[in-house]
Amino acid sequence: MTASPQILRTVSQVRQWRLQRLLNRETVGFVPTMGALHAGHCSLISASLAENDHTVVSIFVNPSQFAPHEDLDAYPRTLESDLDKINTNFQATSKNVSAIFVPKVSEMYPSGINLDVSKQKGAFVSVLGVSEQLEGGARPQFFRGVATVVSKLLNVVTPETVYFGQKDAQQCVVIKNLVKDMLINTNVKVLPTLREQNGLAMSSRNAYLSTEVKDKSSMIFKGLEHGESIYNKSVSEGSKEVKSSVVLSDILSFYKSDSTSNFIVEYLNASHPETLEDLETIVPGVGAIVSTAVRVPREGGGETRLIDNIILK
Ligand code: AMP
């Protein structure tokens, strides 16, 4: 049995812990999360444990990435079971997570934080050009909030490597640009999306869904796979480029084939993997990120937004 992780609650505790690692010449990998941990988060932690002397996980529901009307208050907060999950998964292995950073909002936002952008004061970070489209279209303050909190976390933890999931494809592009442009001394690693057996991408927001809706939601990824197979077939037949509209309309008709689902496709796009510009044609070798956001009905009213994507090569 390896030791349980140390729980660190303040920036200064993390800095003291980190200084000791530096003095010992030990490497640190970092997995930022908002908690409600699932196997997708654990896959990032496993990669960090394998590649670094120490792993830090942060659990912080970041207010600045939520608009006033979004689900900040309802977002699942399950600290005790998150800690149990980490111990159950990793205590019996050769290395456990070394430290878990669980800051209060006031620790991360010393000038305070108002969800209404027009009333905010203090320092924020924007990554222009890759934050406005796709998720940014539906959630205009989202990536400013993400880039701001990740800047703060990287500034405090100063990891050799930080781990993100492909599930949030646009977030990965935003973070890579953030690290490049702000000269942050960290490697960014992106790992594949972990899925339920039926293909549904694991997400903390799946906790909002009934079993029946979860089953139905598996069609989101099945549709993306359908589009991928159309693309791959075209490429294997020698196409030098494939019209995005062919791939996207195939996916949409797959979604429409189930008239009972009541899903609303908010967007479905083929984007350049690095610039996230809309692609009219997909060129093999350059490829595309095909991404979607789908609103699915919640039992008892309301809806949950699920996102997913597939990479065409
Ligand atoms: P979150 O707690 O949702 O902010 O996610 C924390 C990290 O876990 C982010 O880098 C996500 O992209 C990643 N992540 C979330 N879901 C998955 C998944 N199903 N597979 C792999 N990584 C994931």
Tab-separated table of C-alpha atoms and ligand atoms in Angstrom:
chain	number	residue	atom	x	y	z
A	1	MET	CA	0.000	0.000	0.000
A	2	THR	CA	1.291	3.434	-0.899
A	3	ALA	CA	0.537	6.504	1.235
A	4	SER	CA	-2.685	8.485	0.778
A	5	PRO	CA	-2.263	11.805	-1.011
A	6	GLN	CA	-1.583	14.929	1.014
A	7	ILE	CA	-4.490	17.368	0.879
A	8	LEU	CA	-3.240	20.884	0.161
A	9	ARG	CA	-5.713	23.741	0.517
A	10	THR	CA	-3.682	26.885	-0.003
A	11	VAL	CA	-1.395	28.246	-2.686
A	12	SER	CA	1.404	28.594	-0.169
A	13	GLN	CA	1.090	24.920	0.900
A	14	VAL	CA	1.424	23.833	-2.749
A	15	ARG	CA	4.433	26.112	-3.235
A	16	GLN	CA	6.194	24.673	-0.175
A	17	TRP	CA	5.456	21.117	-1.321
A	18	ARG	CA	6.675	21.940	-4.855
A	19	LEU	CA	9.897	23.560	-3.647
A	20	GLN	CA	10.861	20.356	-1.860
A	21	ARG	CA	10.291	18.335	-5.065
A	22	LEU	CA	12.543	20.760	-6.938
A	23	LEU	CA	15.270	20.519	-4.287
A	24	ASN	CA	15.047	16.701	-4.540
A	25	ARG	CA	15.202	16.969	-8.357
A	26	GLU	CA	11.883	15.083	-8.615
A	27	THR	CA	9.528	15.575	-11.571
A	28	VAL	CA	5.885	16.592	-11.135
A	29	GLY	CA	2.922	15.741	-13.381
A	30	PHE	CA	-0.348	17.615	-12.928
A	31	VAL	CA	-3.977	16.704	-13.651
A	32	PRO	CA	-6.394	19.653	-13.247
A	33	THR	CA	-10.028	18.612	-12.697
A	34	MET	CA	-13.338	19.934	-11.438
A	35	GLY	CA	-13.896	16.736	-9.430
A	36	ALA	CA	-16.751	14.213	-9.707
A	37	LEU	CA	-13.947	11.944	-10.833
A	38	HIS	CA	-14.586	9.105	-13.262
A	39	ALA	CA	-12.450	6.661	-15.233
A	40	GLY	CA	-11.586	9.376	-17.790
A	41	HIS	CA	-9.919	11.475	-15.079
A	42	CYS	CA	-8.248	8.348	-13.699
A	43	SER	CA	-6.697	7.580	-17.098
A	44	LEU	CA	-4.994	10.991	-17.010
A	45	ILE	CA	-3.801	10.333	-13.452
A	46	SER	CA	-2.433	6.893	-14.471
A	47	ALA	CA	-0.447	8.462	-17.303
A	48	SER	CA	0.987	11.077	-14.966
A	49	LEU	CA	1.897	8.479	-12.324
A	50	ALA	CA	3.722	6.422	-14.965
A	51	GLU	CA	5.690	9.363	-16.347
A	52	ASN	CA	6.579	11.459	-13.285
A	53	ASP	CA	8.054	11.037	-9.814
A	54	HIS	CA	5.035	12.820	-8.325
A	55	THR	CA	1.490	13.580	-9.429
A	56	VAL	CA	-0.684	16.456	-8.253
A	57	VAL	CA	-4.425	16.456	-8.931
A	58	SER	CA	-6.439	19.629	-8.443
A	59	ILE	CA	-10.146	19.545	-7.657
A	60	PHE	CA	-11.714	22.953	-8.153
A	61	VAL	CA	-15.064	23.881	-9.673
A	62	ASN	CA	-13.927	27.035	-11.430
A	63	PRO	CA	-16.622	29.732	-11.221
A	64	SER	CA	-15.226	32.007	-13.929
A	65	GLN	CA	-15.971	29.499	-16.698
A	66	PHE	CA	-19.688	29.438	-15.850
A	67	ALA	CA	-22.105	32.104	-17.101
A	68	PRO	CA	-24.656	33.358	-14.528
A	69	HIS	CA	-27.390	31.142	-16.068
A	70	GLU	CA	-25.252	27.968	-16.189
A	71	ASP	CA	-24.979	25.044	-13.753
A	72	LEU	CA	-22.266	26.284	-11.317
A	73	ASP	CA	-24.382	25.619	-8.210
A	74	ALA	CA	-25.707	22.300	-9.485
A	75	TYR	CA	-22.303	21.042	-10.729
A	76	PRO	CA	-21.566	17.806	-8.801
A	77	ARG	CA	-19.242	18.286	-5.811
A	78	THR	CA	-18.216	14.908	-4.421
A	79	LEU	CA	-14.906	15.485	-2.647
A	80	GLU	CA	-15.107	12.524	-0.230
A	81	SER	CA	-15.898	10.009	-2.948
A	82	ASP	CA	-13.258	11.603	-5.224
A	83	LEU	CA	-10.611	11.006	-2.550
A	84	ASP	CA	-11.878	7.435	-2.077
A	85	LYS	CA	-11.752	6.883	-5.813
A	86	ILE	CA	-8.131	7.996	-6.012
A	87	ASN	CA	-7.145	5.736	-3.112
A	88	THR	CA	-9.140	2.765	-4.444
A	89	ASN	CA	-7.566	3.130	-7.874
A	90	PHE	CA	-3.990	3.903	-6.952
A	91	GLN	CA	-3.175	3.017	-3.337
A	92	ALA	CA	-2.506	-0.617	-4.199
A	93	THR	CA	-0.262	0.305	-7.136
A	94	SER	CA	3.429	1.169	-6.906
A	95	LYS	CA	2.708	4.902	-6.810
A	96	ASN	CA	-0.255	6.935	-5.580
A	97	VAL	CA	-1.103	10.571	-6.225
A	98	SER	CA	1.229	12.619	-4.004
A	99	ALA	CA	-0.939	15.671	-3.412
A	100	ILE	CA	-4.456	16.893	-4.088
A	101	PHE	CA	-4.950	20.627	-4.325
A	102	VAL	CA	-8.443	21.581	-3.158
A	103	PRO	CA	-8.494	25.385	-2.973
A	104	LYS	CA	-11.377	27.615	-1.928
A	105	VAL	CA	-12.683	30.132	-4.478
A	106	SER	CA	-11.123	32.986	-2.439
A	107	GLU	CA	-7.711	31.294	-2.686
A	108	MET	CA	-7.864	31.167	-6.498
A	109	TYR	CA	-9.593	34.546	-6.949
A	110	PRO	CA	-8.028	36.889	-4.381
A	111	SER	CA	-9.778	39.891	-6.001
A	112	GLY	CA	-13.120	38.038	-5.831
A	113	ILE	CA	-15.085	36.687	-8.783
A	114	ASN	CA	-18.404	37.755	-10.245
A	115	LEU	CA	-19.925	35.464	-12.885
A	116	ASP	CA	-21.180	38.536	-14.743
A	117	VAL	CA	-18.200	39.462	-16.966
A	118	SER	CA	-19.254	43.130	-17.113
A	119	LYS	CA	-18.829	43.345	-13.317
A	120	GLN	CA	-15.525	41.488	-13.057
A	121	LYS	CA	-12.392	43.090	-11.639
A	122	GLY	CA	-8.828	41.822	-11.687
A	123	ALA	CA	-6.674	39.810	-14.094
A	124	PHE	CA	-8.069	37.384	-16.677
A	125	VAL	CA	-6.462	35.525	-19.563
A	126	SER	CA	-7.951	35.234	-23.064
A	127	VAL	CA	-6.625	33.048	-25.856
A	128	LEU	CA	-7.915	34.811	-28.953
A	129	GLY	CA	-8.713	33.091	-32.231
A	130	VAL	CA	-9.469	29.630	-30.838
A	131	SER	CA	-11.904	30.520	-28.041
A	132	GLU	CA	-14.791	32.137	-29.906
A	133	GLN	CA	-16.063	29.309	-32.122
A	134	LEU	CA	-17.685	25.926	-31.275
A	135	GLU	CA	-18.036	25.788	-27.461
A	136	GLY	CA	-17.077	29.472	-27.314
A	137	GLY	CA	-20.035	30.326	-29.573
A	138	ALA	CA	-22.480	28.859	-27.104
A	139	ARG	CA	-20.487	29.815	-23.992
A	140	PRO	CA	-18.746	33.175	-24.659
A	141	GLN	CA	-16.922	33.419	-21.302
A	142	PHE	CA	-16.045	29.749	-21.017
A	143	PHE	CA	-12.502	29.629	-22.406
A	144	ARG	CA	-11.531	32.929	-20.769
A	145	GLY	CA	-12.439	31.250	-17.483
A	146	VAL	CA	-10.603	28.055	-18.385
A	147	ALA	CA	-7.451	29.861	-19.578
A	148	THR	CA	-7.506	32.044	-16.458
A	149	VAL	CA	-7.778	29.183	-13.972
A	150	VAL	CA	-5.286	26.977	-15.820
A	151	SER	CA	-2.794	29.894	-15.866
A	152	LYS	CA	-3.201	30.271	-12.109
A	153	LEU	CA	-2.881	26.522	-11.482
A	154	LEU	CA	0.210	26.160	-13.692
A	155	ASN	CA	1.727	29.191	-11.991
A	156	VAL	CA	1.258	27.547	-8.590
A	157	VAL	CA	2.026	23.879	-9.362
A	158	THR	CA	4.710	24.498	-12.049
A	159	PRO	CA	4.521	20.898	-13.316
A	160	GLU	CA	6.924	19.423	-15.843
A	161	THR	CA	3.865	18.004	-17.642
A	162	VAL	CA	0.138	18.772	-17.480
A	163	TYR	CA	-2.453	16.252	-18.706
A	164	PHE	CA	-5.716	16.956	-20.536
A	165	GLY	CA	-8.371	14.777	-22.187
A	166	GLN	CA	-9.191	14.810	-25.911
A	167	LYS	CA	-12.854	14.770	-24.872
A	168	ASP	CA	-12.547	18.560	-24.525
A	169	ALA	CA	-10.814	19.015	-27.885
A	170	GLN	CA	-11.141	22.799	-28.089
A	171	GLN	CA	-9.908	23.180	-24.518
A	172	CYS	CA	-6.748	21.280	-25.512
A	173	VAL	CA	-6.120	23.695	-28.400
A	174	VAL	CA	-6.745	26.697	-26.122
A	175	ILE	CA	-4.341	25.373	-23.474
A	176	LYS	CA	-1.603	24.544	-26.002
A	177	ASN	CA	-1.800	28.123	-27.308
A	178	LEU	CA	-1.907	29.530	-23.771
A	179	VAL	CA	1.260	27.653	-22.801
A	180	LYS	CA	3.019	28.609	-26.047
A	181	ASP	CA	2.086	32.301	-26.015
A	182	MET	CA	2.538	32.942	-22.279
A	183	LEU	CA	5.924	31.140	-22.334
A	184	ILE	CA	4.818	28.703	-19.637
A	185	ASN	CA	7.473	26.082	-18.976
A	186	THR	CA	5.245	22.965	-19.094
A	187	ASN	CA	4.638	20.113	-21.560
A	188	VAL	CA	0.978	19.680	-22.488
A	189	LYS	CA	-0.102	16.079	-23.053
A	190	VAL	CA	-3.477	15.152	-24.520
A	191	LEU	CA	-4.849	11.658	-23.901
A	192	PRO	CA	-7.710	9.789	-25.622
A	193	THR	CA	-11.343	10.055	-24.518
A	194	LEU	CA	-12.487	7.282	-22.211
A	195	ARG	CA	-15.937	5.968	-23.035
A	196	GLU	CA	-18.703	3.895	-21.504
A	197	GLN	CA	-19.126	0.465	-23.098
A	198	ASN	CA	-21.832	1.868	-25.371
A	199	GLY	CA	-19.462	4.589	-26.647
A	200	LEU	CA	-20.832	7.546	-24.621
A	201	ALA	CA	-17.912	9.777	-23.591
A	202	MET	CA	-17.450	9.702	-19.818
A	203	SER	CA	-18.328	13.040	-18.264
A	204	SER	CA	-19.124	14.369	-14.814
A	205	ARG	CA	-22.355	15.719	-16.341
A	206	ASN	CA	-23.493	12.161	-17.195
A	207	ALA	CA	-24.497	12.049	-13.522
A	208	TYR	CA	-27.459	14.244	-14.533
A	209	LEU	CA	-28.761	11.573	-16.947
A	210	SER	CA	-31.125	8.651	-16.381
A	211	THR	CA	-29.965	5.214	-17.561
A	212	GLU	CA	-32.360	5.434	-20.473
A	213	VAL	CA	-31.064	8.821	-21.649
A	214	LYS	CA	-27.471	7.615	-21.184
A	215	ASP	CA	-28.248	4.699	-23.489
A	216	LYS	CA	-29.798	7.000	-26.081
A	217	SER	CA	-26.868	9.424	-25.768
A	218	SER	CA	-24.512	6.729	-27.027
A	219	MET	CA	-25.763	7.682	-30.486
A	220	ILE	CA	-23.717	10.901	-30.281
A	221	PHE	CA	-20.473	8.991	-30.700
A	222	LYS	CA	-21.972	6.381	-33.012
A	223	GLY	CA	-22.910	9.225	-35.370
A	224	LEU	CA	-19.361	10.600	-35.259
A	225	GLU	CA	-18.002	7.116	-36.031
A	226	HIS	CA	-20.398	6.908	-38.964
A	227	GLY	CA	-18.947	10.154	-40.329
A	228	GLU	CA	-15.424	8.838	-39.776
A	229	SER	CA	-16.134	5.688	-41.773
A	230	ILE	CA	-17.518	7.742	-44.711
A	231	TYR	CA	-14.333	9.852	-44.616
A	232	ASN	CA	-11.998	6.841	-44.336
A	233	LYS	CA	-13.783	5.067	-47.192
A	234	SER	CA	-13.404	8.097	-49.419
A	235	VAL	CA	-9.705	8.429	-48.558
A	236	SER	CA	-9.064	4.710	-49.100
A	237	GLU	CA	-10.662	5.062	-52.545
A	238	GLY	CA	-8.026	7.665	-53.382
A	239	SER	CA	-9.765	11.010	-52.640
A	240	LYS	CA	-7.246	13.802	-52.184
A	241	GLU	CA	-9.824	15.784	-50.235
A	242	VAL	CA	-13.269	15.102	-48.802
A	243	LYS	CA	-16.043	17.696	-48.571
A	244	SER	CA	-16.884	18.394	-44.919
A	245	SER	CA	-20.560	18.706	-45.884
A	246	VAL	CA	-20.596	15.054	-46.997
A	247	VAL	CA	-19.265	13.878	-43.623
A	248	LEU	CA	-21.428	16.240	-41.554
A	249	SER	CA	-24.680	15.527	-43.386
A	250	ASP	CA	-24.068	11.805	-42.964
A	251	ILE	CA	-23.733	12.306	-39.206
A	252	LEU	CA	-26.831	14.505	-39.050
A	253	SER	CA	-28.951	11.994	-40.929
A	254	PHE	CA	-27.743	9.305	-38.528
A	255	TYR	CA	-28.953	11.462	-35.623
A	256	LYS	CA	-32.276	12.154	-37.355
A	257	SER	CA	-32.821	8.437	-37.993
A	258	ASP	CA	-33.914	8.085	-34.342
A	259	SER	CA	-37.037	10.232	-34.174
A	260	THR	CA	-37.664	9.257	-30.533
A	261	SER	CA	-34.540	10.823	-29.068
A	262	ASN	CA	-35.595	14.544	-28.867
A	263	PHE	CA	-31.933	15.528	-29.031
A	264	ILE	CA	-31.050	19.006	-30.249
A	265	VAL	CA	-27.765	19.283	-32.129
A	266	GLU	CA	-26.404	22.691	-31.150
A	267	TYR	CA	-23.458	22.536	-33.536
A	268	LEU	CA	-21.664	19.953	-35.629
A	269	ASN	CA	-18.470	21.167	-37.264
A	270	ALA	CA	-15.345	20.014	-39.044
A	271	SER	CA	-12.465	22.202	-37.863
A	272	HIS	CA	-8.751	22.478	-38.587
A	273	PRO	CA	-6.994	20.521	-35.785
A	274	GLU	CA	-4.705	23.429	-34.836
A	275	THR	CA	-6.451	26.663	-35.807
A	276	LEU	CA	-10.032	25.398	-35.292
A	277	GLU	CA	-11.064	27.222	-38.474
A	278	ASP	CA	-14.121	25.787	-40.218
A	279	LEU	CA	-13.041	23.442	-43.018
A	280	GLU	CA	-14.906	23.217	-46.297
A	281	THR	CA	-12.768	20.268	-47.317
A	282	ILE	CA	-10.776	17.814	-45.242
A	283	VAL	CA	-7.344	16.928	-46.602
A	284	PRO	CA	-5.897	13.564	-45.529
A	285	GLY	CA	-2.712	14.170	-43.569
A	286	VAL	CA	-4.026	17.495	-42.217
A	287	GLY	CA	-7.277	15.951	-40.998
A	288	ALA	CA	-9.984	17.571	-38.909
A	289	ILE	CA	-11.635	17.621	-35.534
A	290	VAL	CA	-15.307	16.819	-36.014
A	291	SER	CA	-17.018	18.067	-32.885
A	292	THR	CA	-20.554	18.395	-31.652
A	293	ALA	CA	-22.625	19.646	-28.737
A	294	VAL	CA	-25.970	17.963	-28.217
A	295	ARG	CA	-28.670	18.962	-25.766
A	296	VAL	CA	-30.424	15.949	-24.295
A	297	PRO	CA	-33.569	16.085	-22.157
A	298	ARG	CA	-33.185	15.516	-18.422
A	299	GLU	CA	-35.666	13.435	-16.488
A	300	GLY	CA	-37.870	15.824	-14.514
A	301	GLY	CA	-37.311	18.713	-16.938
A	302	GLY	CA	-34.442	20.780	-18.272
A	303	GLU	CA	-31.647	19.547	-20.461
A	304	THR	CA	-27.983	18.570	-20.306
A	305	ARG	CA	-25.401	19.633	-22.880
A	306	LEU	CA	-23.065	16.842	-23.911
A	307	ILE	CA	-20.008	17.367	-26.105
A	308	ASP	CA	-17.942	14.880	-28.064
A	309	ASN	CA	-15.573	14.774	-30.994
A	310	ILE	CA	-13.658	12.487	-33.293
A	311	ILE	CA	-10.338	13.123	-34.986
A	312	LEU	CA	-10.119	12.478	-38.713
A	313	LYS	CA	-6.540	11.872	-39.826
B	1	AMP	P1	-13.234	18.222	-15.897
B	1	AMP	O1	-13.210	17.731	-14.504
B	1	AMP	O2	-14.471	17.898	-16.647
B	1	AMP	O3	-12.809	19.670	-16.011
B	1	AMP	O4	-12.094	17.411	-16.659
B	1	AMP	C1	-10.757	17.366	-16.184
B	1	AMP	C2	-9.895	16.730	-17.241
B	1	AMP	O5	-10.366	15.407	-17.511
B	1	AMP	C3	-9.932	17.488	-18.578
B	1	AMP	O6	-8.630	17.476	-19.143
B	1	AMP	C4	-10.886	16.665	-19.391
B	1	AMP	O7	-10.668	16.774	-20.790
B	1	AMP	C5	-10.548	15.266	-18.906
B	1	AMP	N1	-11.632	14.345	-19.204
B	1	AMP	C6	-12.958	14.531	-18.948
B	1	AMP	N2	-13.677	13.491	-19.425
B	1	AMP	C7	-12.782	12.640	-20.001
B	1	AMP	C8	-12.902	11.383	-20.663
B	1	AMP	N3	-14.076	10.812	-20.851
B	1	AMP	N4	-11.768	10.792	-21.113
B	1	AMP	C9	-10.550	11.382	-20.932
B	1	AMP	N5	-10.377	12.555	-20.302
B	1	AMP	C10	-11.475	13.177	-19.848
